[in-house]
Amino acid sequence: MARPTKRILVTGATGQIGSELVPELRKRYGGENVVVGGHKRPPSADLAETGPFETVEVTKRDTIEAVVKKYGIDTIYHMVAIMSATGEKNPQHAWDVNINGTYNIFEIARENGIRVFHPSSIAVFGPETPRENTPQETVLKPRTIYGITKVAGEQLGEYYVRKFGVDIRGVRYPGIISNKTLPGGGTTDYAVEIFYEAIKNKRYTCFLRDDSTLPMMYMPDCINATLQLMDADASGLKHHTDFNLAAISFSPKELAAEIKKHIPEFTISYKPDERQKIADSWPKTIDDSAARKEWGWKPKYNLAEMTKDMLEVLGKKLRPA
Ligand code: SER
């Protein structure tokens, strides 16, 4: 049995998901027990004011070890990663962070009996994967360096579970839509940018084709899934590091139509760039029945609810009264 969670380190804590995961973890476990780990981006005021921040560079093992020792860390949410589009610009750096960084985390977890959440992605899939209702067990032949490192991370994690009994868990996140911190360099980022542009300029030029359907998820569902999997009883889990996870699938055209219901003047145009090729290699819809069965996953937000909430929250943020 794993020790109960008391002291947490979140790597990549200032990123898109980390910056919303940390406040939830701090609510649950107390601000002082959740360490924000980062090194490039300084923490936002609310992260800085509600608990500790430490410089953690996952490629430098000693920076992780120092924090683990100082705080008696028992759980790591390893959120840092170089995403799909950025990874293609510097594959060597993506390999270093995503592979060597993750190896350091897993090794430190093995040595110290630490539980780990290690997210994977729809980027593990490739053109040979069935694109509709993509099964849990399927072809994993990604074409991006990001996808390749995520397949390796899933496999290495599963190996550590079986070989060393380390408690490592993870889901294949779809594109995550959020309104607090911008995503960094992914192929699904258009689905966040579009909201900012719709509110500010009433128009958006999309870097994907109008019919590029991709699996997506609103941040509250993403946070729930993450915490729910980490809370799940280990005895119920047949999978560990590679759960398919789904909520909503839509194309840019469908999202634009939904936004138009709230902002009738909104217009969209399309100028596909190199990210189109990546999108074309990923699934449209995902079968997440293993997650539903093994740990009770169920999303809350559909396209209409997500769009309404995004526009409300961002509207207040970008047009303060
Ligand atoms: N949002 C990610 C990306 O586009 C997918 O996991 O790279």
mmCIF file of C-alpha atoms and ligand atoms in Angstrom:
data_model
loop_
_atom_site.group_PDB
_atom_site.id
_atom_site.type_symbol
_atom_site.label_atom_id
_atom_site.label_comp_id
_atom_site.label_asym_id
_atom_site.label_seq_id
_atom_site.Cartn_x
_atom_site.Cartn_y
_atom_site.Cartn_z
ATOM 1 C CA MET A 1 0.000 0.000 0.000
ATOM 2 C CA ALA A 2 1.197 3.468 -0.854
ATOM 3 C CA ARG A 3 1.611 5.978 1.944
ATOM 4 C CA PRO A 4 -1.190 8.550 2.125
ATOM 5 C CA THR A 5 -0.455 11.768 0.258
ATOM 6 C CA LYS A 6 0.903 14.470 2.532
ATOM 7 C CA ARG A 7 3.639 16.339 0.705
ATOM 8 C CA ILE A 8 3.407 17.011 -3.013
ATOM 9 C CA LEU A 9 5.764 18.347 -5.664
ATOM 10 C CA VAL A 10 4.268 19.578 -8.937
ATOM 11 C CA THR A 11 6.775 19.911 -11.786
ATOM 12 C CA GLY A 12 5.843 22.295 -14.577
ATOM 13 C CA ALA A 13 3.592 23.869 -11.962
ATOM 14 C CA THR A 14 3.465 27.247 -13.664
ATOM 15 C CA GLY A 15 2.207 25.755 -16.937
ATOM 16 C CA GLN A 16 -1.311 25.474 -18.342
ATOM 17 C CA ILE A 17 -2.451 22.512 -16.249
ATOM 18 C CA GLY A 18 -0.078 22.918 -13.293
ATOM 19 C CA SER A 19 -1.258 26.438 -12.552
ATOM 20 C CA GLU A 20 -4.818 25.136 -12.039
ATOM 21 C CA LEU A 21 -3.874 21.815 -10.455
ATOM 22 C CA VAL A 22 -1.803 23.457 -7.707
ATOM 23 C CA PRO A 23 -4.687 25.531 -6.225
ATOM 24 C CA GLU A 24 -6.867 22.387 -6.079
ATOM 25 C CA LEU A 25 -4.116 20.382 -4.407
ATOM 26 C CA ARG A 26 -3.463 23.224 -1.963
ATOM 27 C CA LYS A 27 -7.161 23.319 -1.071
ATOM 28 C CA ARG A 28 -7.037 19.625 -0.276
ATOM 29 C CA TYR A 29 -3.659 19.216 1.349
ATOM 30 C CA GLY A 30 -2.767 22.705 2.617
ATOM 31 C CA GLY A 31 -0.724 25.365 0.829
ATOM 32 C CA GLU A 32 2.540 24.600 2.606
ATOM 33 C CA ASN A 33 2.327 20.917 1.578
ATOM 34 C CA VAL A 34 2.239 21.522 -2.171
ATOM 35 C CA VAL A 35 5.525 22.682 -3.689
ATOM 36 C CA VAL A 36 5.428 24.579 -6.973
ATOM 37 C CA GLY A 37 8.391 23.373 -9.022
ATOM 38 C CA GLY A 38 9.506 25.391 -12.011
ATOM 39 C CA HIS A 39 12.439 27.239 -13.464
ATOM 40 C CA LYS A 40 11.568 29.122 -16.660
ATOM 41 C CA ARG A 41 8.389 30.948 -15.839
ATOM 42 C CA PRO A 42 8.132 32.712 -12.458
ATOM 43 C CA PRO A 43 5.076 31.673 -10.437
ATOM 44 C CA SER A 44 1.965 33.850 -10.665
ATOM 45 C CA ALA A 45 1.115 35.927 -7.593
ATOM 46 C CA ASP A 46 -1.497 33.454 -6.372
ATOM 47 C CA LEU A 47 0.861 30.478 -6.685
ATOM 48 C CA ALA A 48 3.673 32.427 -5.027
ATOM 49 C CA GLU A 49 1.509 33.631 -2.159
ATOM 50 C CA THR A 50 -0.216 30.362 -1.254
ATOM 51 C CA GLY A 51 2.756 28.053 -0.665
ATOM 52 C CA PRO A 52 6.368 27.198 -1.439
ATOM 53 C CA PHE A 53 8.108 27.661 -4.789
ATOM 54 C CA GLU A 54 11.349 25.867 -5.610
ATOM 55 C CA THR A 55 13.529 25.874 -8.685
ATOM 56 C CA VAL A 56 13.252 22.419 -10.207
ATOM 57 C CA GLU A 57 14.821 21.593 -13.533
ATOM 58 C CA VAL A 58 13.819 18.015 -14.252
ATOM 59 C CA THR A 59 16.847 17.342 -16.468
ATOM 60 C CA LYS A 60 19.031 18.125 -13.444
ATOM 61 C CA ARG A 61 18.406 15.297 -11.045
ATOM 62 C CA ASP A 62 19.920 17.049 -8.026
ATOM 63 C CA THR A 63 17.375 19.889 -8.261
ATOM 64 C CA ILE A 64 14.542 17.357 -7.856
ATOM 65 C CA GLU A 65 16.321 15.421 -5.118
ATOM 66 C CA ALA A 66 16.961 18.557 -3.090
ATOM 67 C CA VAL A 67 13.236 19.396 -3.010
ATOM 68 C CA VAL A 68 12.203 15.792 -2.282
ATOM 69 C CA LYS A 69 14.556 15.762 0.689
ATOM 70 C CA LYS A 70 13.775 19.252 1.988
ATOM 71 C CA TYR A 71 9.998 18.713 2.038
ATOM 72 C CA GLY A 72 9.722 14.925 2.522
ATOM 73 C CA ILE A 73 7.829 14.645 -0.789
ATOM 74 C CA ASP A 74 5.614 11.521 -1.109
ATOM 75 C CA THR A 75 3.748 12.365 -4.344
ATOM 76 C CA ILE A 76 4.890 14.014 -7.578
ATOM 77 C CA TYR A 77 2.632 15.380 -10.291
ATOM 78 C CA HIS A 78 5.106 15.446 -13.152
ATOM 79 C CA MET A 79 3.442 17.999 -15.414
ATOM 80 C CA VAL A 80 6.400 19.456 -17.278
ATOM 81 C CA ALA A 81 6.735 18.494 -20.948
ATOM 82 C CA ILE A 82 7.684 19.979 -24.290
ATOM 83 C CA MET A 83 4.512 19.766 -26.373
ATOM 84 C CA SER A 84 3.905 18.668 -29.950
ATOM 85 C CA ALA A 85 4.498 21.845 -31.988
ATOM 86 C CA THR A 86 7.397 23.151 -29.879
ATOM 87 C CA GLY A 87 8.950 19.693 -29.864
ATOM 88 C CA GLU A 88 9.175 19.647 -33.653
ATOM 89 C CA LYS A 89 11.229 22.866 -33.549
ATOM 90 C CA ASN A 90 13.849 21.354 -31.252
ATOM 91 C CA PRO A 91 13.453 17.559 -31.011
ATOM 92 C CA GLN A 92 16.706 17.146 -29.071
ATOM 93 C CA HIS A 93 15.461 19.436 -26.317
ATOM 94 C CA ALA A 94 12.054 17.694 -26.283
ATOM 95 C CA TRP A 95 13.820 14.344 -25.862
ATOM 96 C CA ASP A 96 15.987 15.694 -23.059
ATOM 97 C CA VAL A 97 13.117 17.169 -21.032
ATOM 98 C CA ASN A 98 10.473 14.538 -21.744
ATOM 99 C CA ILE A 99 12.681 11.432 -21.591
ATOM 100 C CA ASN A 100 15.607 12.264 -19.327
ATOM 101 C CA GLY A 101 13.462 14.416 -17.068
ATOM 102 C CA THR A 102 10.857 11.686 -16.699
ATOM 103 C CA TYR A 103 13.529 9.036 -16.096
ATOM 104 C CA ASN A 104 14.920 11.188 -13.263
ATOM 105 C CA ILE A 105 11.446 11.508 -11.723
ATOM 106 C CA PHE A 106 10.761 7.764 -11.943
ATOM 107 C CA GLU A 107 14.168 6.861 -10.492
ATOM 108 C CA ILE A 108 13.748 9.269 -7.576
ATOM 109 C CA ALA A 109 10.249 7.852 -7.058
ATOM 110 C CA ARG A 110 11.641 4.307 -6.968
ATOM 111 C CA GLU A 111 14.327 5.209 -4.471
ATOM 112 C CA ASN A 112 12.041 7.160 -2.166
ATOM 113 C CA GLY A 113 8.698 5.300 -2.390
ATOM 114 C CA ILE A 114 7.028 8.281 -4.091
ATOM 115 C CA ARG A 115 3.741 8.072 -6.006
ATOM 116 C CA VAL A 116 3.768 9.713 -9.452
ATOM 117 C CA PHE A 117 1.200 11.163 -11.810
ATOM 118 C CA HIS A 118 2.708 11.250 -15.297
ATOM 119 C CA PRO A 119 0.390 12.557 -17.995
ATOM 120 C CA SER A 120 0.421 11.113 -21.467
ATOM 121 C CA SER A 121 -1.415 12.461 -24.503
ATOM 122 C CA ILE A 122 -3.446 11.745 -27.616
ATOM 123 C CA ALA A 123 -0.096 12.442 -29.305
ATOM 124 C CA VAL A 124 0.872 8.775 -28.648
ATOM 125 C CA PHE A 125 -1.355 7.876 -31.596
ATOM 126 C CA GLY A 126 -0.363 8.129 -35.241
ATOM 127 C CA PRO A 127 -1.707 7.784 -38.779
ATOM 128 C CA GLU A 128 -1.982 3.988 -38.504
ATOM 129 C CA THR A 129 -4.193 4.229 -35.398
ATOM 130 C CA PRO A 130 -7.964 3.927 -35.940
ATOM 131 C CA ARG A 131 -9.152 7.545 -35.793
ATOM 132 C CA GLU A 132 -12.740 7.033 -34.696
ATOM 133 C CA ASN A 133 -13.392 5.802 -31.179
ATOM 134 C CA THR A 134 -9.696 4.986 -30.802
ATOM 135 C CA PRO A 135 -9.420 1.858 -28.635
ATOM 136 C CA GLN A 136 -7.463 1.644 -25.388
ATOM 137 C CA GLU A 137 -5.183 -1.021 -26.848
ATOM 138 C CA THR A 138 -4.138 0.050 -30.334
ATOM 139 C CA VAL A 139 -1.298 0.981 -32.686
ATOM 140 C CA LEU A 140 1.121 3.491 -31.101
ATOM 141 C CA LYS A 141 3.286 4.808 -33.930
ATOM 142 C CA PRO A 142 3.386 8.583 -33.396
ATOM 143 C CA ARG A 143 5.076 10.894 -35.897
ATOM 144 C CA THR A 144 6.032 13.681 -33.485
ATOM 145 C CA ILE A 145 8.927 13.626 -31.046
ATOM 146 C CA TYR A 146 6.416 14.602 -28.354
ATOM 147 C CA GLY A 147 4.322 11.520 -29.121
ATOM 148 C CA ILE A 148 7.380 9.278 -29.189
ATOM 149 C CA THR A 149 8.514 10.533 -25.770
ATOM 150 C CA LYS A 150 5.000 10.071 -24.366
ATOM 151 C CA VAL A 151 4.808 6.453 -25.597
ATOM 152 C CA ALA A 152 8.200 5.840 -23.979
ATOM 153 C CA GLY A 153 7.020 7.513 -20.751
ATOM 154 C CA GLU A 154 3.884 5.345 -20.639
ATOM 155 C CA GLN A 155 5.913 2.199 -21.234
ATOM 156 C CA LEU A 156 8.650 3.096 -18.782
ATOM 157 C CA GLY A 157 6.056 3.963 -16.151
ATOM 158 C CA GLU A 158 4.255 0.658 -16.660
ATOM 159 C CA TYR A 159 7.639 -1.097 -16.366
ATOM 160 C CA TYR A 160 8.353 0.636 -13.047
ATOM 161 C CA VAL A 161 4.904 -0.398 -11.775
ATOM 162 C CA ARG A 162 5.484 -4.068 -12.607
ATOM 163 C CA LYS A 163 9.204 -4.371 -11.977
ATOM 164 C CA PHE A 164 9.633 -2.181 -8.905
ATOM 165 C CA GLY A 165 6.083 -1.717 -7.565
ATOM 166 C CA VAL A 166 6.266 2.078 -7.958
ATOM 167 C CA ASP A 167 2.783 3.645 -8.003
ATOM 168 C CA ILE A 168 2.823 5.563 -11.313
ATOM 169 C CA ARG A 169 -0.443 6.595 -12.965
ATOM 170 C CA GLY A 170 -1.351 8.578 -16.039
ATOM 171 C CA VAL A 171 -3.954 9.457 -18.633
ATOM 172 C CA ARG A 172 -3.743 10.348 -22.297
ATOM 173 C CA TYR A 173 -4.949 13.938 -22.079
ATOM 174 C CA PRO A 174 -6.821 15.315 -25.070
ATOM 175 C CA GLY A 175 -6.363 19.014 -25.949
ATOM 176 C CA ILE A 176 -7.049 21.001 -22.788
ATOM 177 C CA ILE A 177 -9.102 24.193 -22.937
ATOM 178 C CA SER A 178 -8.600 26.703 -20.150
ATOM 179 C CA ASN A 179 -8.788 30.375 -19.251
ATOM 180 C CA LYS A 180 -6.075 30.927 -16.651
ATOM 181 C CA THR A 181 -2.709 30.114 -18.216
ATOM 182 C CA LEU A 182 -2.147 29.800 -21.955
ATOM 183 C CA PRO A 183 -1.064 26.407 -23.284
ATOM 184 C CA GLY A 184 2.496 26.209 -24.513
ATOM 185 C CA GLY A 185 3.188 25.080 -28.044
ATOM 186 C CA GLY A 186 0.630 22.380 -28.735
ATOM 187 C CA THR A 187 -1.401 21.490 -31.814
ATOM 188 C CA THR A 188 -4.686 21.862 -29.939
ATOM 189 C CA ASP A 189 -3.853 25.417 -28.756
ATOM 190 C CA TYR A 190 -6.177 26.958 -31.348
ATOM 191 C CA ALA A 191 -9.133 25.922 -29.186
ATOM 192 C CA VAL A 192 -7.890 28.284 -26.462
ATOM 193 C CA GLU A 193 -6.614 31.142 -28.669
ATOM 194 C CA ILE A 194 -9.950 31.317 -30.471
ATOM 195 C CA PHE A 195 -11.716 32.427 -27.282
ATOM 196 C CA TYR A 196 -9.235 35.244 -26.558
ATOM 197 C CA GLU A 197 -9.484 36.489 -30.143
ATOM 198 C CA ALA A 198 -13.278 36.154 -30.263
ATOM 199 C CA ILE A 199 -13.600 38.382 -27.214
ATOM 200 C CA LYS A 200 -10.872 40.876 -28.100
ATOM 201 C CA ASN A 201 -11.170 41.174 -31.909
ATOM 202 C CA LYS A 202 -14.297 39.227 -32.914
ATOM 203 C CA ARG A 203 -12.272 37.306 -35.458
ATOM 204 C CA TYR A 204 -9.720 34.510 -35.517
ATOM 205 C CA THR A 205 -7.383 32.975 -38.081
ATOM 206 C CA CYS A 206 -7.149 29.285 -37.304
ATOM 207 C CA PHE A 207 -3.923 27.356 -37.939
ATOM 208 C CA LEU A 208 -5.896 24.146 -38.561
ATOM 209 C CA ARG A 209 -8.386 23.321 -41.324
ATOM 210 C CA ASP A 210 -12.070 23.860 -40.586
ATOM 211 C CA ASP A 211 -12.816 20.119 -40.446
ATOM 212 C CA SER A 212 -9.938 19.078 -38.137
ATOM 213 C CA THR A 213 -11.868 17.226 -35.470
ATOM 214 C CA LEU A 214 -9.777 16.517 -32.364
ATOM 215 C CA PRO A 215 -10.495 15.227 -28.854
ATOM 216 C CA MET A 216 -10.673 18.068 -26.315
ATOM 217 C CA MET A 217 -11.541 18.656 -22.669
ATOM 218 C CA TYR A 218 -12.367 21.616 -20.446
ATOM 219 C CA MET A 219 -9.954 22.266 -17.577
ATOM 220 C CA PRO A 220 -12.364 21.430 -14.705
ATOM 221 C CA ASP A 221 -12.788 17.946 -16.199
ATOM 222 C CA CYS A 222 -9.022 17.655 -16.660
ATOM 223 C CA ILE A 223 -8.387 18.468 -12.995
ATOM 224 C CA ASN A 224 -11.135 16.097 -11.842
ATOM 225 C CA ALA A 225 -9.769 13.260 -13.969
ATOM 226 C CA THR A 226 -6.268 13.812 -12.632
ATOM 227 C CA LEU A 227 -7.311 13.830 -8.973
ATOM 228 C CA GLN A 228 -9.818 11.027 -9.421
ATOM 229 C CA LEU A 229 -7.228 8.689 -10.934
ATOM 230 C CA MET A 230 -4.756 9.474 -8.143
ATOM 231 C CA ASP A 231 -7.491 8.781 -5.543
ATOM 232 C CA ALA A 232 -8.528 5.479 -7.122
ATOM 233 C CA ASP A 233 -7.981 2.262 -5.235
ATOM 234 C CA ALA A 234 -4.889 0.618 -6.763
ATOM 235 C CA SER A 235 -6.497 -2.815 -6.629
ATOM 236 C CA GLY A 236 -9.109 -1.747 -9.201
ATOM 237 C CA LEU A 237 -6.560 -0.648 -11.796
ATOM 238 C CA LYS A 238 -5.642 -2.970 -14.647
ATOM 239 C CA HIS A 239 -3.996 -0.135 -16.550
ATOM 240 C CA HIS A 240 -1.799 2.425 -14.865
ATOM 241 C CA THR A 241 0.011 4.934 -17.057
ATOM 242 C CA ASP A 242 -1.922 4.985 -20.323
ATOM 243 C CA PHE A 243 -5.636 5.506 -19.769
ATOM 244 C CA ASN A 244 -7.512 6.835 -22.788
ATOM 245 C CA LEU A 245 -9.478 9.887 -21.634
ATOM 246 C CA ALA A 246 -12.253 11.671 -23.499
ATOM 247 C CA ALA A 247 -14.776 14.440 -23.039
ATOM 248 C CA ILE A 248 -15.679 16.362 -26.209
ATOM 249 C CA SER A 249 -14.597 16.151 -29.827
ATOM 250 C CA PHE A 250 -15.146 18.998 -32.274
ATOM 251 C CA SER A 251 -13.677 20.722 -35.321
ATOM 252 C CA PRO A 252 -12.698 24.410 -35.549
ATOM 253 C CA LYS A 253 -15.843 24.961 -37.632
ATOM 254 C CA GLU A 254 -18.069 23.487 -34.938
ATOM 255 C CA LEU A 255 -16.358 25.475 -32.184
ATOM 256 C CA ALA A 256 -16.673 28.693 -34.205
ATOM 257 C CA ALA A 257 -20.412 28.030 -34.718
ATOM 258 C CA GLU A 258 -20.836 27.558 -30.963
ATOM 259 C CA ILE A 259 -18.983 30.824 -30.230
ATOM 260 C CA LYS A 260 -21.163 32.624 -32.796
ATOM 261 C CA LYS A 261 -24.231 31.751 -30.731
ATOM 262 C CA HIS A 262 -22.833 34.122 -28.081
ATOM 263 C CA ILE A 263 -20.911 36.578 -30.302
ATOM 264 C CA PRO A 264 -22.882 36.777 -33.580
ATOM 265 C CA GLU A 265 -20.303 39.098 -35.241
ATOM 266 C CA PHE A 266 -17.518 36.546 -34.746
ATOM 267 C CA THR A 267 -15.806 35.403 -37.938
ATOM 268 C CA ILE A 268 -13.183 32.752 -38.518
ATOM 269 C CA SER A 269 -10.763 32.163 -41.372
ATOM 270 C CA TYR A 270 -8.346 29.298 -41.915
ATOM 271 C CA LYS A 271 -4.650 29.298 -42.653
ATOM 272 C CA PRO A 272 -3.351 25.813 -41.894
ATOM 273 C CA ASP A 273 0.356 25.644 -41.020
ATOM 274 C CA GLU A 274 2.760 22.834 -40.087
ATOM 275 C CA ARG A 275 0.541 21.861 -37.168
ATOM 276 C CA GLN A 276 -2.095 20.576 -39.626
ATOM 277 C CA LYS A 277 0.018 17.521 -40.351
ATOM 278 C CA ILE A 278 0.207 16.723 -36.663
ATOM 279 C CA ALA A 279 -3.565 17.146 -36.229
ATOM 280 C CA ASP A 280 -4.164 14.879 -39.227
ATOM 281 C CA SER A 281 -2.167 12.118 -37.527
ATOM 282 C CA TRP A 282 -4.254 12.193 -34.324
ATOM 283 C CA PRO A 283 -7.639 10.605 -33.551
ATOM 284 C CA LYS A 284 -10.978 12.359 -33.840
ATOM 285 C CA THR A 285 -12.725 10.516 -31.013
ATOM 286 C CA ILE A 286 -11.481 8.344 -28.165
ATOM 287 C CA ASP A 287 -12.876 5.257 -26.450
ATOM 288 C CA ASP A 288 -12.247 5.847 -22.754
ATOM 289 C CA SER A 289 -14.252 2.906 -21.409
ATOM 290 C CA ALA A 290 -11.258 1.527 -19.443
ATOM 291 C CA ALA A 291 -11.030 4.778 -17.441
ATOM 292 C CA ARG A 292 -14.792 4.750 -16.908
ATOM 293 C CA LYS A 293 -14.748 1.154 -15.722
ATOM 294 C CA GLU A 294 -11.565 1.086 -13.653
ATOM 295 C CA TRP A 295 -11.867 4.382 -11.783
ATOM 296 C CA GLY A 296 -15.295 5.800 -12.557
ATOM 297 C CA TRP A 297 -14.301 8.548 -15.026
ATOM 298 C CA LYS A 298 -17.143 10.683 -16.382
ATOM 299 C CA PRO A 299 -16.760 14.168 -17.913
ATOM 300 C CA LYS A 300 -19.101 17.008 -16.954
ATOM 301 C CA TYR A 301 -18.707 19.601 -19.718
ATOM 302 C CA ASN A 302 -20.018 19.311 -23.270
ATOM 303 C CA LEU A 303 -19.187 21.747 -26.094
ATOM 304 C CA ALA A 304 -22.042 24.148 -25.313
ATOM 305 C CA GLU A 305 -21.330 24.295 -21.572
ATOM 306 C CA MET A 306 -17.586 24.678 -22.049
ATOM 307 C CA THR A 307 -18.039 27.487 -24.609
ATOM 308 C CA LYS A 308 -20.494 29.387 -22.419
ATOM 309 C CA ASP A 309 -18.245 29.155 -19.377
ATOM 310 C CA MET A 310 -15.079 30.080 -21.282
ATOM 311 C CA LEU A 311 -16.718 33.200 -22.719
ATOM 312 C CA GLU A 312 -18.103 34.231 -19.336
ATOM 313 C CA VAL A 313 -14.844 33.787 -17.439
ATOM 314 C CA LEU A 314 -12.617 35.266 -20.149
ATOM 315 C CA GLY A 315 -15.083 38.065 -20.810
ATOM 316 C CA LYS A 316 -14.657 39.234 -17.210
ATOM 317 C CA LYS A 317 -10.902 38.789 -17.343
ATOM 318 C CA LEU A 318 -10.321 40.597 -20.640
ATOM 319 C CA ARG A 319 -12.972 43.290 -20.225
ATOM 320 C CA PRO A 320 -12.892 44.195 -16.544
ATOM 321 C CA ALA A 321 -15.927 46.202 -15.416
HETATM 322 N N1 SER B 1 -2.309 19.583 -26.363
HETATM 323 C C1 SER B 1 -1.258 18.688 -26.773
HETATM 324 C C2 SER B 1 -0.577 19.172 -27.988
HETATM 325 O O1 SER B 1 -1.220 19.758 -28.811
HETATM 326 C C3 SER B 1 -1.804 17.307 -26.992
HETATM 327 O O2 SER B 1 -1.503 16.553 -25.866
HETATM 328 O O3 SER B 1 0.572 18.969 -28.147
#
